[in-house]
Amino acid sequence: MMRQRESNGAKLFLTELMFSIFFFAVIAAICVQLFSGAHTRSVHSKELVQSVNLASNVAEYYTVWDWEEESWQKVFPEGEWQGDVWQASFDESWEPCEESGEYLLQMEVVNGDEYREAYIAITEIETERVIYELAIKRVV
Amino acid sequence: MNSKMKQRHSVDILFLLVIFLVFLFSAVSLLVLAINFYRSTSMRSEENDSARVAVAYVREVIHQNDVADEISICEFDGVQALAARQEGDYVLYLYYNDGELRELYTKEGAQVTAEDGQRIMELQAFDIKEITPGVFAVECEDLLGNREQIIISRKSSRGGADDETT
């Protein structure tokens, strides 16, 4: 009788523990998903902040630029011109790098009759995801 | 027979104990994981904010006071400062002194020192220079060691802004 009661107690405890583990596993899966989502968002947020900053720098200088490639290179020595496109690569810590890095900043200049337009885009090279885009018009 | 029952009973307890330990280990692991995620997220958010606030403030000061060449870099009480001249011979100085970014709004020629300025925020380093006429480069380093650099152009020197950003 005593042994039967002990065995029932152990079974009950085991069942309770199994239920706890099951609920814990479900909640843990949800939590990990939420944490990884928050982590991804914070990484993207940092990328966006850096991209907005870089694009703003380029846009600020574009508005007063004298259209000479030499003066552009003096202010932004990290990139190079390829025709009408100026581009610069950045590594994962947003430091300029010569080889193909993690991020690419491209500025395409389009000459019009009244305006000279520039399209600035910052992309993640591996996924080709556009992080930030900015268009500027400047009177010629 | 009795010893067999006893052995089975101790295996039952051992099994329960192992499951309980696994449960405990998972719970602690999840907690540690959560703490690390939270720490890295809040750290990244702080990194994003502190240095950016300083350069954004300087950007705002330059754009707000961008009237008829009234923005310049000068020396104020032995420190390098951004001076924004305003109506009625008043001048707004923005400078770095004693590990702090400070601002001082005063009448030009008044007997004031860099210590009199209003504290904006603490920084490790701050530098502002005019790289080409009308183009300022501002570089600052916050207390976490994050560096931020921005380029700001003075548009009033060309007789007003003719740019349009979309």
mmCIF file of C-alpha atoms in Angstrom:
data_model
loop_
_atom_site.group_PDB
_atom_site.id
_atom_site.type_symbol
_atom_site.label_atom_id
_atom_site.label_comp_id
_atom_site.label_asym_id
_atom_site.label_seq_id
_atom_site.Cartn_x
_atom_site.Cartn_y
_atom_site.Cartn_z
ATOM 1 C CA MET A 1 0.000 0.000 0.000
ATOM 2 C CA MET A 2 2.813 2.324 1.057
ATOM 3 C CA ARG A 3 4.924 1.365 -1.991
ATOM 4 C CA GLN A 4 1.890 1.957 -4.290
ATOM 5 C CA ARG A 5 1.448 5.460 -2.837
ATOM 6 C CA GLU A 6 5.194 6.241 -3.347
ATOM 7 C CA SER A 7 5.009 5.011 -6.954
ATOM 8 C CA ASN A 8 1.911 7.176 -7.626
ATOM 9 C CA GLY A 9 3.706 10.200 -6.140
ATOM 10 C CA ALA A 10 6.706 9.692 -8.414
ATOM 11 C CA LYS A 11 4.425 9.261 -11.458
ATOM 12 C CA LEU A 12 2.568 12.443 -10.565
ATOM 13 C CA PHE A 13 5.798 14.341 -10.157
ATOM 14 C CA LEU A 14 7.086 12.999 -13.483
ATOM 15 C CA THR A 15 3.877 14.016 -15.258
ATOM 16 C CA GLU A 16 4.020 17.473 -13.697
ATOM 17 C CA LEU A 17 7.658 17.846 -14.693
ATOM 18 C CA MET A 18 6.919 16.739 -18.262
ATOM 19 C CA PHE A 19 4.143 19.326 -18.507
ATOM 20 C CA SER A 20 6.462 21.987 -17.106
ATOM 21 C CA ILE A 21 9.156 21.069 -19.630
ATOM 22 C CA PHE A 22 6.626 21.138 -22.463
ATOM 23 C CA PHE A 23 5.363 24.605 -21.506
ATOM 24 C CA PHE A 24 8.889 25.773 -20.871
ATOM 25 C CA ALA A 25 9.951 24.572 -24.342
ATOM 26 C CA VAL A 26 7.046 26.419 -25.990
ATOM 27 C CA ILE A 27 7.705 29.649 -24.067
ATOM 28 C CA ALA A 28 11.477 29.334 -24.651
ATOM 29 C CA ALA A 29 10.933 28.962 -28.404
ATOM 30 C CA ILE A 30 8.767 32.118 -28.428
ATOM 31 C CA CYS A 31 11.292 34.012 -26.288
ATOM 32 C CA VAL A 32 14.264 33.052 -28.480
ATOM 33 C CA GLN A 33 12.306 34.164 -31.537
ATOM 34 C CA LEU A 34 11.533 37.520 -29.874
ATOM 35 C CA PHE A 35 15.136 37.990 -28.767
ATOM 36 C CA SER A 36 16.547 37.211 -32.188
ATOM 37 C CA GLY A 37 13.975 39.594 -33.731
ATOM 38 C CA ALA A 38 15.054 42.352 -31.333
ATOM 39 C CA HIS A 39 18.719 41.640 -32.107
ATOM 40 C CA THR A 40 18.118 41.812 -35.868
ATOM 41 C CA ARG A 41 16.207 45.065 -35.443
ATOM 42 C CA SER A 42 18.967 46.636 -33.404
ATOM 43 C CA VAL A 43 21.577 45.576 -36.005
ATOM 44 C CA HIS A 44 19.415 47.045 -38.792
ATOM 45 C CA SER A 45 18.885 50.184 -36.745
ATOM 46 C CA LYS A 46 22.639 50.678 -36.395
ATOM 47 C CA GLU A 47 23.091 50.085 -40.127
ATOM 48 C CA LEU A 48 20.396 52.656 -40.865
ATOM 49 C CA VAL A 49 21.963 55.253 -38.556
ATOM 50 C CA GLN A 50 25.378 54.804 -40.198
ATOM 51 C CA SER A 51 23.867 54.849 -43.681
ATOM 52 C CA VAL A 52 21.851 58.026 -43.039
ATOM 53 C CA ASN A 53 24.981 59.668 -41.655
ATOM 54 C CA LEU A 54 27.128 58.690 -44.672
ATOM 55 C CA ALA A 55 24.458 59.638 -47.199
ATOM 56 C CA SER A 56 23.911 62.997 -45.441
ATOM 57 C CA ASN A 57 27.648 63.727 -45.544
ATOM 58 C CA VAL A 58 27.789 63.001 -49.266
ATOM 59 C CA ALA A 59 24.590 64.987 -49.912
ATOM 60 C CA GLU A 60 25.822 67.951 -47.854
ATOM 61 C CA TYR A 61 28.995 68.234 -49.887
ATOM 62 C CA TYR A 62 27.208 67.575 -53.186
ATOM 63 C CA THR A 63 25.115 70.723 -52.655
ATOM 64 C CA VAL A 64 28.226 72.939 -52.635
ATOM 65 C CA TRP A 65 30.555 70.859 -54.798
ATOM 66 C CA ASP A 66 32.362 72.680 -57.639
ATOM 67 C CA TRP A 67 31.970 69.626 -59.952
ATOM 68 C CA GLU A 68 35.712 68.926 -59.908
ATOM 69 C CA GLU A 69 36.551 65.282 -59.188
ATOM 70 C CA GLU A 70 39.765 66.373 -57.497
ATOM 71 C CA SER A 71 37.988 68.472 -54.868
ATOM 72 C CA TRP A 72 35.505 65.649 -54.273
ATOM 73 C CA GLN A 73 38.353 63.187 -53.686
ATOM 74 C CA LYS A 74 39.934 65.653 -51.253
ATOM 75 C CA VAL A 75 36.841 65.539 -49.030
ATOM 76 C CA PHE A 76 36.019 61.853 -49.588
ATOM 77 C CA PRO A 77 39.329 60.067 -50.217
ATOM 78 C CA GLU A 78 37.810 56.685 -49.326
ATOM 79 C CA GLY A 79 35.996 56.220 -52.645
ATOM 80 C CA GLU A 80 36.620 56.458 -56.373
ATOM 81 C CA TRP A 81 34.846 57.651 -59.494
ATOM 82 C CA GLN A 82 33.819 55.205 -62.204
ATOM 83 C CA GLY A 83 32.280 57.363 -64.910
ATOM 84 C CA ASP A 84 29.322 59.198 -63.369
ATOM 85 C CA VAL A 85 29.252 56.941 -60.336
ATOM 86 C CA TRP A 86 31.233 57.516 -57.177
ATOM 87 C CA GLN A 87 31.494 54.555 -54.854
ATOM 88 C CA ALA A 88 33.090 53.601 -51.582
ATOM 89 C CA SER A 89 33.223 50.323 -49.661
ATOM 90 C CA PHE A 90 32.939 49.916 -45.921
ATOM 91 C CA ASP A 91 33.677 46.966 -43.670
ATOM 92 C CA GLU A 92 31.391 45.583 -40.929
ATOM 93 C CA SER A 93 32.445 48.316 -38.490
ATOM 94 C CA TRP A 94 31.773 50.983 -41.132
ATOM 95 C CA GLU A 95 35.434 51.783 -41.684
ATOM 96 C CA PRO A 96 36.398 52.516 -45.312
ATOM 97 C CA CYS A 97 38.131 49.612 -47.028
ATOM 98 C CA GLU A 98 39.716 49.235 -50.449
ATOM 99 C CA GLU A 99 38.662 45.668 -51.184
ATOM 100 C CA SER A 100 34.977 44.778 -51.459
ATOM 101 C CA GLY A 101 33.701 45.119 -47.913
ATOM 102 C CA GLU A 102 30.356 44.567 -46.254
ATOM 103 C CA TYR A 103 28.574 47.732 -47.404
ATOM 104 C CA LEU A 104 28.715 49.784 -50.591
ATOM 105 C CA LEU A 105 27.877 53.463 -50.978
ATOM 106 C CA GLN A 106 27.125 54.537 -54.520
ATOM 107 C CA MET A 107 26.303 57.970 -55.822
ATOM 108 C CA GLU A 108 25.121 58.259 -59.388
ATOM 109 C CA VAL A 109 25.133 61.719 -60.930
ATOM 110 C CA VAL A 110 22.596 62.350 -63.687
ATOM 111 C CA ASN A 111 23.032 65.505 -65.745
ATOM 112 C CA GLY A 112 19.811 67.252 -66.752
ATOM 113 C CA ASP A 113 18.982 70.560 -68.457
ATOM 114 C CA GLU A 114 18.106 72.452 -65.303
ATOM 115 C CA TYR A 115 19.189 70.118 -62.550
ATOM 116 C CA ARG A 116 22.036 67.813 -61.799
ATOM 117 C CA GLU A 117 20.555 64.951 -59.861
ATOM 118 C CA ALA A 118 22.367 62.563 -57.584
ATOM 119 C CA TYR A 119 21.058 59.242 -56.340
ATOM 120 C CA ILE A 120 22.770 57.975 -53.249
ATOM 121 C CA ALA A 121 22.255 54.381 -52.177
ATOM 122 C CA ILE A 122 23.848 52.306 -49.456
ATOM 123 C CA THR A 123 23.551 48.565 -49.880
ATOM 124 C CA GLU A 124 24.616 45.479 -48.031
ATOM 125 C CA ILE A 125 26.847 43.758 -50.587
ATOM 126 C CA GLU A 126 26.132 40.119 -49.712
ATOM 127 C CA THR A 127 22.332 40.339 -49.750
ATOM 128 C CA GLU A 128 22.075 43.363 -52.105
ATOM 129 C CA ARG A 129 19.632 44.837 -49.577
ATOM 130 C CA VAL A 130 19.271 48.599 -49.949
ATOM 131 C CA ILE A 131 19.646 50.094 -46.473
ATOM 132 C CA TYR A 132 19.074 53.734 -47.350
ATOM 133 C CA GLU A 133 18.453 55.827 -50.451
ATOM 134 C CA LEU A 134 18.553 59.560 -50.974
ATOM 135 C CA ALA A 135 17.925 61.671 -54.071
ATOM 136 C CA ILE A 136 19.196 65.235 -54.453
ATOM 137 C CA LYS A 137 18.522 67.832 -57.093
ATOM 138 C CA ARG A 138 20.851 70.741 -57.604
ATOM 139 C CA VAL A 139 20.323 73.661 -59.971
ATOM 140 C CA VAL A 140 23.032 73.773 -62.640
ATOM 141 C CA MET B 1 13.119 -9.344 -5.440
ATOM 142 C CA ASN B 2 13.302 -6.637 -2.823
ATOM 143 C CA SER B 3 16.723 -5.428 -3.980
ATOM 144 C CA LYS B 4 15.428 -5.315 -7.586
ATOM 145 C CA MET B 5 12.522 -3.092 -6.486
ATOM 146 C CA LYS B 6 14.910 -0.861 -4.572
ATOM 147 C CA GLN B 7 17.214 -0.576 -7.650
ATOM 148 C CA ARG B 8 14.231 0.309 -9.878
ATOM 149 C CA HIS B 9 13.079 2.883 -7.372
ATOM 150 C CA SER B 10 16.514 4.576 -7.280
ATOM 151 C CA VAL B 11 16.619 4.627 -11.144
ATOM 152 C CA ASP B 12 13.201 6.348 -11.095
ATOM 153 C CA ILE B 13 14.498 8.994 -8.728
ATOM 154 C CA LEU B 14 17.707 9.377 -10.732
ATOM 155 C CA PHE B 15 15.689 9.799 -13.945
ATOM 156 C CA LEU B 16 13.526 12.454 -12.334
ATOM 157 C CA LEU B 17 16.578 14.189 -10.984
ATOM 158 C CA VAL B 18 18.254 14.205 -14.419
ATOM 159 C CA ILE B 19 15.115 15.619 -16.063
ATOM 160 C CA PHE B 20 14.841 18.233 -13.353
ATOM 161 C CA LEU B 21 18.499 19.208 -13.836
ATOM 162 C CA VAL B 22 18.013 19.454 -17.621
ATOM 163 C CA PHE B 23 14.979 21.678 -16.982
ATOM 164 C CA LEU B 24 16.989 23.846 -14.590
ATOM 165 C CA PHE B 25 19.923 24.090 -17.002
ATOM 166 C CA SER B 26 17.615 25.112 -19.873
ATOM 167 C CA ALA B 27 15.919 27.748 -17.708
ATOM 168 C CA VAL B 28 19.245 29.253 -16.641
ATOM 169 C CA SER B 29 20.560 29.131 -20.237
ATOM 170 C CA LEU B 30 17.493 30.964 -21.494
ATOM 171 C CA LEU B 31 17.877 33.576 -18.779
ATOM 172 C CA VAL B 32 21.557 34.116 -19.635
ATOM 173 C CA LEU B 33 20.665 34.310 -23.337
ATOM 174 C CA ALA B 34 17.990 36.909 -22.572
ATOM 175 C CA ILE B 35 20.403 38.971 -20.479
ATOM 176 C CA ASN B 36 23.025 38.929 -23.249
ATOM 177 C CA PHE B 37 20.498 39.885 -25.918
ATOM 178 C CA TYR B 38 19.161 42.715 -23.783
ATOM 179 C CA ARG B 39 22.674 43.935 -22.971
ATOM 180 C CA SER B 40 23.815 43.939 -26.614
ATOM 181 C CA THR B 41 20.586 45.615 -27.768
ATOM 182 C CA SER B 42 20.738 48.397 -25.178
ATOM 183 C CA MET B 43 24.480 48.829 -25.790
ATOM 184 C CA ARG B 44 23.894 49.191 -29.526
ATOM 185 C CA SER B 45 21.098 51.659 -28.886
ATOM 186 C CA GLU B 46 23.384 53.724 -26.635
ATOM 187 C CA GLU B 47 26.164 53.570 -29.254
ATOM 188 C CA ASN B 48 23.698 54.833 -31.829
ATOM 189 C CA ASP B 49 22.585 57.727 -29.692
ATOM 190 C CA SER B 50 25.362 59.427 -27.758
ATOM 191 C CA ALA B 51 27.842 60.411 -30.498
ATOM 192 C CA ARG B 52 25.013 61.011 -32.947
ATOM 193 C CA VAL B 53 23.260 63.460 -30.617
ATOM 194 C CA ALA B 54 26.389 65.626 -30.429
ATOM 195 C CA VAL B 55 26.949 65.807 -34.191
ATOM 196 C CA ALA B 56 23.222 66.272 -34.834
ATOM 197 C CA TYR B 57 23.259 69.223 -32.418
ATOM 198 C CA VAL B 58 26.182 70.858 -34.247
ATOM 199 C CA ARG B 59 24.433 70.241 -37.563
ATOM 200 C CA GLU B 60 21.298 71.948 -36.255
ATOM 201 C CA VAL B 61 23.246 74.945 -34.942
ATOM 202 C CA ILE B 62 24.966 75.426 -38.312
ATOM 203 C CA HIS B 63 21.764 75.080 -40.333
ATOM 204 C CA GLN B 64 19.729 77.303 -38.001
ATOM 205 C CA ASN B 65 22.305 80.096 -38.113
ATOM 206 C CA ASP B 66 23.245 79.705 -41.755
ATOM 207 C CA VAL B 67 22.633 83.340 -42.652
ATOM 208 C CA ALA B 68 24.901 85.515 -44.812
ATOM 209 C CA ASP B 69 28.274 83.982 -43.894
ATOM 210 C CA GLU B 70 27.775 84.383 -40.167
ATOM 211 C CA ILE B 71 29.162 80.946 -39.304
ATOM 212 C CA SER B 72 32.881 80.554 -38.766
ATOM 213 C CA ILE B 73 35.542 78.721 -36.795
ATOM 214 C CA CYS B 74 37.360 80.918 -34.303
ATOM 215 C CA GLU B 75 39.327 80.768 -31.098
ATOM 216 C CA PHE B 76 37.391 81.548 -27.934
ATOM 217 C CA ASP B 77 39.204 81.762 -24.591
ATOM 218 C CA GLY B 78 41.970 79.518 -25.919
ATOM 219 C CA VAL B 79 39.665 76.812 -27.304
ATOM 220 C CA GLN B 80 38.581 76.204 -30.864
ATOM 221 C CA ALA B 81 34.920 77.155 -31.285
ATOM 222 C CA LEU B 82 32.192 77.371 -33.853
ATOM 223 C CA ALA B 83 30.859 80.913 -33.813
ATOM 224 C CA ALA B 84 27.402 81.753 -35.114
ATOM 225 C CA ARG B 85 26.900 85.514 -35.235
ATOM 226 C CA GLN B 86 23.366 86.715 -34.730
ATOM 227 C CA GLU B 87 21.376 89.936 -34.760
ATOM 228 C CA GLY B 88 22.320 92.699 -32.318
ATOM 229 C CA ASP B 89 26.025 91.807 -32.039
ATOM 230 C CA TYR B 90 25.256 88.565 -30.289
ATOM 231 C CA VAL B 91 27.239 85.432 -30.916
ATOM 232 C CA LEU B 92 26.664 81.779 -30.142
ATOM 233 C CA TYR B 93 29.823 79.806 -29.409
ATOM 234 C CA LEU B 94 29.874 76.040 -29.563
ATOM 235 C CA TYR B 95 33.055 74.474 -28.238
ATOM 236 C CA TYR B 96 34.679 71.605 -26.356
ATOM 237 C CA ASN B 97 36.056 72.325 -22.910
ATOM 238 C CA ASP B 98 37.072 70.007 -20.037
ATOM 239 C CA GLY B 99 35.571 66.890 -21.611
ATOM 240 C CA GLU B 100 32.246 68.574 -22.323
ATOM 241 C CA LEU B 101 30.568 70.042 -25.364
ATOM 242 C CA ARG B 102 29.423 73.518 -24.326
ATOM 243 C CA GLU B 103 27.432 76.375 -25.743
ATOM 244 C CA LEU B 104 27.589 80.061 -24.860
ATOM 245 C CA TYR B 105 25.297 82.798 -26.132
ATOM 246 C CA THR B 106 26.795 86.197 -25.415
ATOM 247 C CA LYS B 107 27.250 89.727 -26.653
ATOM 248 C CA GLU B 108 30.330 90.049 -28.834
ATOM 249 C CA GLY B 109 33.293 91.386 -26.851
ATOM 250 C CA ALA B 110 31.754 90.552 -23.443
ATOM 251 C CA GLN B 111 34.139 89.416 -20.692
ATOM 252 C CA VAL B 112 33.255 85.722 -20.602
ATOM 253 C CA THR B 113 35.319 82.565 -20.313
ATOM 254 C CA ALA B 114 34.920 79.068 -21.717
ATOM 255 C CA GLU B 115 33.878 77.933 -18.222
ATOM 256 C CA ASP B 116 30.734 80.109 -18.450
ATOM 257 C CA GLY B 117 29.221 78.046 -21.240
ATOM 258 C CA GLN B 118 26.234 75.818 -20.754
ATOM 259 C CA ARG B 119 27.068 72.129 -20.685
ATOM 260 C CA ILE B 120 25.438 70.100 -23.483
ATOM 261 C CA MET B 121 26.971 66.662 -23.078
ATOM 262 C CA GLU B 122 30.102 64.811 -22.036
ATOM 263 C CA LEU B 123 32.431 63.644 -24.813
ATOM 264 C CA GLN B 124 35.879 62.105 -25.028
ATOM 265 C CA ALA B 125 36.936 64.184 -28.004
ATOM 266 C CA PHE B 126 35.460 66.834 -30.262
ATOM 267 C CA ASP B 127 36.949 68.520 -33.300
ATOM 268 C CA ILE B 128 35.514 70.938 -35.822
ATOM 269 C CA LYS B 129 37.335 72.310 -38.850
ATOM 270 C CA GLU B 130 36.579 74.038 -42.127
ATOM 271 C CA ILE B 131 37.925 71.600 -44.738
ATOM 272 C CA THR B 132 37.118 73.803 -47.727
ATOM 273 C CA PRO B 133 35.479 77.249 -47.644
ATOM 274 C CA GLY B 134 31.941 76.786 -46.327
ATOM 275 C CA VAL B 135 32.328 73.060 -45.610
ATOM 276 C CA PHE B 136 32.772 71.956 -42.017
ATOM 277 C CA ALA B 137 33.893 68.548 -40.787
ATOM 278 C CA VAL B 138 32.796 67.695 -37.262
ATOM 279 C CA GLU B 139 34.281 64.699 -35.503
ATOM 280 C CA CYS B 140 33.406 63.557 -32.031
ATOM 281 C CA GLU B 141 34.044 60.578 -29.802
ATOM 282 C CA ASP B 142 31.596 59.682 -27.053
ATOM 283 C CA LEU B 143 32.367 58.173 -23.655
ATOM 284 C CA LEU B 144 32.037 54.640 -25.076
ATOM 285 C CA GLY B 145 34.729 55.410 -27.654
ATOM 286 C CA ASN B 146 32.393 55.572 -30.671
ATOM 287 C CA ARG B 147 33.543 58.027 -33.292
ATOM 288 C CA GLU B 148 31.161 59.909 -35.503
ATOM 289 C CA GLN B 149 32.077 62.236 -38.350
ATOM 290 C CA ILE B 150 29.791 64.503 -40.310
ATOM 291 C CA ILE B 151 30.215 67.012 -43.084
ATOM 292 C CA ILE B 152 28.055 70.116 -43.088
ATOM 293 C CA SER B 153 27.980 72.709 -45.814
ATOM 294 C CA ARG B 154 27.166 76.375 -45.340
ATOM 295 C CA LYS B 155 24.693 77.273 -48.032
ATOM 296 C CA SER B 156 24.287 80.994 -47.385
ATOM 297 C CA SER B 157 27.690 81.754 -48.967
ATOM 298 C CA ARG B 158 26.126 81.006 -52.337
ATOM 299 C CA GLY B 159 23.258 83.395 -51.692
ATOM 300 C CA GLY B 160 20.740 80.908 -50.347
ATOM 301 C CA ALA B 161 19.948 77.283 -50.798
ATOM 302 C CA ASP B 162 18.991 76.108 -54.259
ATOM 303 C CA ASP B 163 18.906 72.451 -53.464
ATOM 304 C CA GLU B 164 16.060 70.136 -53.052
ATOM 305 C CA THR B 165 16.346 66.760 -51.442
ATOM 306 C CA THR B 166 13.681 64.122 -51.789
#
